[in-house]
mmCIF file of C-alpha atoms in Angstrom:
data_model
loop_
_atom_site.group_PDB
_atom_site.id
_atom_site.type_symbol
_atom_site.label_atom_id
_atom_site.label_comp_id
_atom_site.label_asym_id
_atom_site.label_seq_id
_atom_site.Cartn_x
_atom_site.Cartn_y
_atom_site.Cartn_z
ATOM 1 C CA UNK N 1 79.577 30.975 -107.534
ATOM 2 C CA UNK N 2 82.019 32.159 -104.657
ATOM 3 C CA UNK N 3 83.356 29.488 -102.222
ATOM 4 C CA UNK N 4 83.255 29.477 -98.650
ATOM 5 C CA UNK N 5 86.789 29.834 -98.494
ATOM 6 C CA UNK N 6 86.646 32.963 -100.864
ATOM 7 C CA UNK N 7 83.596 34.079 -98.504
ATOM 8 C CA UNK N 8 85.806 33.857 -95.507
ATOM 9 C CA UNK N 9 89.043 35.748 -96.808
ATOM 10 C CA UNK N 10 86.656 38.161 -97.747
ATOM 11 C CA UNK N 11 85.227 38.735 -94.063
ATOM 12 C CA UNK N 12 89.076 38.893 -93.076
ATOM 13 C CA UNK N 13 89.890 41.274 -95.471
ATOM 14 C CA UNK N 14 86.545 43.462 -94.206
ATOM 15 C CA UNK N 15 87.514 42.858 -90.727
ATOM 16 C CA UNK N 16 91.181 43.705 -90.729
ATOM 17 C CA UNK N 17 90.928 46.725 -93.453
ATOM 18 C CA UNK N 18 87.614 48.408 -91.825
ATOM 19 C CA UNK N 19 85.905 49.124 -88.505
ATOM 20 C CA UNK N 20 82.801 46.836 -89.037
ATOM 21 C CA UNK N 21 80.996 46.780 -85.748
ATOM 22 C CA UNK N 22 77.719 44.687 -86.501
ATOM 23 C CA UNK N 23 76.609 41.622 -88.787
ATOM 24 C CA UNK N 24 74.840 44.088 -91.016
ATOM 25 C CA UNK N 25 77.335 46.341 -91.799
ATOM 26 C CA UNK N 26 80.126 42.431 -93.092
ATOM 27 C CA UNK N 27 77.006 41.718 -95.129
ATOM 28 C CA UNK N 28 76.984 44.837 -96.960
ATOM 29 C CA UNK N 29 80.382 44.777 -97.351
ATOM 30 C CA UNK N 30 80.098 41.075 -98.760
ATOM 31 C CA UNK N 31 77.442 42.271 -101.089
ATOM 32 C CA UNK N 32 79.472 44.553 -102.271
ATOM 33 C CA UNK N 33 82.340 41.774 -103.615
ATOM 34 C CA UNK N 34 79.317 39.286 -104.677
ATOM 35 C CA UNK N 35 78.651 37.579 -101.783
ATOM 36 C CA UNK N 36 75.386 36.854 -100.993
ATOM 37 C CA UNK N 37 74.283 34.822 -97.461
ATOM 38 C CA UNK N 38 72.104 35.059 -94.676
ATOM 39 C CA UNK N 39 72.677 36.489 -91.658
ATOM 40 C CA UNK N 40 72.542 32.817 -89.708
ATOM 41 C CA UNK N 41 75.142 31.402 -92.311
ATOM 42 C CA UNK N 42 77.515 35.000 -91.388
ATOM 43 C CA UNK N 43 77.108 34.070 -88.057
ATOM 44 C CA UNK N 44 78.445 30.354 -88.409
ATOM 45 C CA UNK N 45 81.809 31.616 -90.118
ATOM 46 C CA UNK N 46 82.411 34.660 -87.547
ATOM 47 C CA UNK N 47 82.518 31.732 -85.197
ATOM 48 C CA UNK N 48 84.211 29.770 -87.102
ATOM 49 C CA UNK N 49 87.015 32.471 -87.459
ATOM 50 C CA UNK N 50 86.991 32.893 -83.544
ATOM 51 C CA UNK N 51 85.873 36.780 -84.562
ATOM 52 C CA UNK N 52 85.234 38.925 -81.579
ATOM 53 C CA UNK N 53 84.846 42.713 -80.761
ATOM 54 C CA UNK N 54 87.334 44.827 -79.304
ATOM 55 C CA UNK N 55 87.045 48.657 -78.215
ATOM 56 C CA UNK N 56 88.138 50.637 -81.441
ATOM 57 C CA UNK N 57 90.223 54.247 -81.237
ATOM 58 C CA UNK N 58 87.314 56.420 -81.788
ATOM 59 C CA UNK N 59 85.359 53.555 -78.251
ATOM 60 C CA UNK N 60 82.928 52.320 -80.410
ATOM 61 C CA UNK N 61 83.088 48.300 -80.470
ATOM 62 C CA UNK N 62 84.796 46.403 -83.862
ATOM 63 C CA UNK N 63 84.982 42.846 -85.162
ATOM 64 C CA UNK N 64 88.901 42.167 -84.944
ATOM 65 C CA UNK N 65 90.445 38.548 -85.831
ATOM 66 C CA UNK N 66 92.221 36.865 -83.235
ATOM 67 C CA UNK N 67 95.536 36.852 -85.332
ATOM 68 C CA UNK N 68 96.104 40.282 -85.349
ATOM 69 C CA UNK N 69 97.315 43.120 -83.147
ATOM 70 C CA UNK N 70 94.232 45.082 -82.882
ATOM 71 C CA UNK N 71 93.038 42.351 -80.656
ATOM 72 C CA UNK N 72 96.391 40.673 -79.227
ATOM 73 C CA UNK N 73 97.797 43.500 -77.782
ATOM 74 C CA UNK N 74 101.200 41.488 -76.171
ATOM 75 C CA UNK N 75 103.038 43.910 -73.691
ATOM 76 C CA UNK N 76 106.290 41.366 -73.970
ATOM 77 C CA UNK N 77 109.377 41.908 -75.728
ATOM 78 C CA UNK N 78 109.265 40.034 -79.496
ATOM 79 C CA UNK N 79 112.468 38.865 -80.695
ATOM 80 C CA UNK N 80 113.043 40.147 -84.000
ATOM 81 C CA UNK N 81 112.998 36.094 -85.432
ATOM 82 C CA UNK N 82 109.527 36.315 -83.764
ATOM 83 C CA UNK N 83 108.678 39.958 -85.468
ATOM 84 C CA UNK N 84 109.258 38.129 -88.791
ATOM 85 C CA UNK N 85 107.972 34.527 -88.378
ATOM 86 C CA UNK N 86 104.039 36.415 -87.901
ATOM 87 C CA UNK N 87 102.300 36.255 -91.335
ATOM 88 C CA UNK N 88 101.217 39.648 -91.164
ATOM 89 C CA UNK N 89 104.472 41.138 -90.843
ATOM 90 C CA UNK N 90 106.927 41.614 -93.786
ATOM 91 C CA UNK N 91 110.041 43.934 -93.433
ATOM 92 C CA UNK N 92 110.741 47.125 -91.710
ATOM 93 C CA UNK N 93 112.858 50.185 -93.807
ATOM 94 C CA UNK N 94 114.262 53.308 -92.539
ATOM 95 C CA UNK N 95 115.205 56.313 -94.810
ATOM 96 C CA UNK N 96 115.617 59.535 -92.511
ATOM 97 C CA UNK N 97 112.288 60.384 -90.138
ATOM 98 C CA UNK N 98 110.370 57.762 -92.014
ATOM 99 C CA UNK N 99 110.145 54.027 -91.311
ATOM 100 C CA UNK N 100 108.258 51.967 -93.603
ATOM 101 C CA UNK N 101 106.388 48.740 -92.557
ATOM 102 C CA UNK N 102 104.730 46.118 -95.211
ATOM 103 C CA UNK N 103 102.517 43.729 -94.255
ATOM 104 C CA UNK N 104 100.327 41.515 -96.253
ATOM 105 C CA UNK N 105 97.037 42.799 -97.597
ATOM 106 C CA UNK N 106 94.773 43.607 -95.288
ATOM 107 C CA UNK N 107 97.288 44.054 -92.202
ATOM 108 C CA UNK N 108 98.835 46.691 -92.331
ATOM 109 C CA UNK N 109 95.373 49.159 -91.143
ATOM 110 C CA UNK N 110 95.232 47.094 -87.520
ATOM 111 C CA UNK N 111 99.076 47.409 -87.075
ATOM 112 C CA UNK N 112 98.901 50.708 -87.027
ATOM 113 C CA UNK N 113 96.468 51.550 -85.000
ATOM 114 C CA UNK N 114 98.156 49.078 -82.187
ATOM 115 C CA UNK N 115 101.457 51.525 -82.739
ATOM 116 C CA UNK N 116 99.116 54.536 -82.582
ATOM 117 C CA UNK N 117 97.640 53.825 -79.346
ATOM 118 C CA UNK N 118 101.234 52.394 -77.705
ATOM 119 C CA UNK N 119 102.032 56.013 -77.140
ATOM 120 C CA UNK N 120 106.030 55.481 -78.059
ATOM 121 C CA UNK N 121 107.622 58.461 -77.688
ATOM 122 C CA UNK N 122 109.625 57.927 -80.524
ATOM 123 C CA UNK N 123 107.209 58.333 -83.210
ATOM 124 C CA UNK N 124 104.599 61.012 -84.189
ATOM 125 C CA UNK N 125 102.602 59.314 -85.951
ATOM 126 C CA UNK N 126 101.207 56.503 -89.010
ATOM 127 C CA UNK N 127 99.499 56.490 -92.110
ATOM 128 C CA UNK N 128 98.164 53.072 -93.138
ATOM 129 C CA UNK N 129 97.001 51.945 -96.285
ATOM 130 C CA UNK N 130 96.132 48.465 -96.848
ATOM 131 C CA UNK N 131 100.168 46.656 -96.863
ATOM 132 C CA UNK N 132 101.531 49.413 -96.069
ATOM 133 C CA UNK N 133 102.589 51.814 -92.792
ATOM 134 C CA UNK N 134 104.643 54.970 -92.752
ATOM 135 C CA UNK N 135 105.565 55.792 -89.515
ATOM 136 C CA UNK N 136 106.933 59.548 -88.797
ATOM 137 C CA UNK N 137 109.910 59.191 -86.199
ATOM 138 C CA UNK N 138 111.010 62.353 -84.208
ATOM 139 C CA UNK N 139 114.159 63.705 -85.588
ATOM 140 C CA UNK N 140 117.509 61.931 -84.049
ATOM 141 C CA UNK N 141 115.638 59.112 -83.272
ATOM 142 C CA UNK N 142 118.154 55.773 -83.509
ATOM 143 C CA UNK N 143 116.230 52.883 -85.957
ATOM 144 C CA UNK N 144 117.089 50.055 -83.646
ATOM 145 C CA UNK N 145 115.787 51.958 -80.737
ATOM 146 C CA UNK N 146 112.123 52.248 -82.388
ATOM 147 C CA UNK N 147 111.997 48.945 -83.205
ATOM 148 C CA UNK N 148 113.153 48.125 -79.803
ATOM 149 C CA UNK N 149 109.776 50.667 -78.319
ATOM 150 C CA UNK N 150 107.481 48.615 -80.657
ATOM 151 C CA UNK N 151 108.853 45.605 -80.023
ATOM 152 C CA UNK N 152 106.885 45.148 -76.831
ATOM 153 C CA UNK N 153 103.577 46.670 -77.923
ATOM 154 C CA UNK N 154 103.285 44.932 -81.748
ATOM 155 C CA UNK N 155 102.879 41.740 -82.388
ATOM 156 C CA UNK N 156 104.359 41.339 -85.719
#
């Protein structure tokens, strides 16, 4: 038998790597990894992980976690101590155009989609996986200067 501790990583990981907008649609998903539970006992742990719903890209409304950037969109400069002290956050890499992001499991899909709606002019574009962004910079663009335009938008 699953714990309630396994149960609730497992809503964080559904929450943070999908766009889950009602309690039927986290069951299924935990029925899918084994979990079964009522709807009354799914309720108790979205409020116990302070789970709320925020507009999505695509305007339809998403669970998001209050620890991550899909919901705490921060327009203030991070230091780049504070970039790496958030536990969602693991390096940044450059080679050429491409700039590579890791991020613990489950992370990196809400990251990008704060980058991808921050409009910086400096990058095209992401593809997220589930630790992992690749962001496409515009050619001549200077490293320090991107992280500098995400910086303010990402809280990492």
């Amino acid at each position: 038998m699953k714990t309630k501790d396994h149960r609730l990583e497992a809503i964080k990981m559904i929450i943070s790597g999908k766009e889950v907008g009602s309690q039927e649609e986290v069951l299924n998903e935990l029925r899918k990894e084994g979990f079964t539970l009522t709807q009354a006992t799914l309720s108790r742990d979205l409020k116990q992980l302070k789970v709320a719903k925020a507009a999505s890209m695509n305007g339809k409304y998403v669970y998001v976690l209050p620890n991550e950037t899909m919901y705490r969109r921060s327009h203030k400069p991070l230091s780049a101590g504070e970039m790496l002290s958030n536990p969602g956050f693991l390096s940044i890499n450059f080679s050429g155009n491409l700039g590579v992001i890791k991020t613990r499991p489950g992370y990196a899909s809400s990251i990008a989609y704060n980058i991808d709606n921050s409009n910086v002019p400096e990058i095209l574009g992401t593809i997220a996986g589930d630790d992992t962004i690749i962001i496409v910079l515009r050619e001549g663009v200077d490293h320090n200067a991107l992280i500098d335009g995400i910086n303010d938008i990402v809280d990492f």
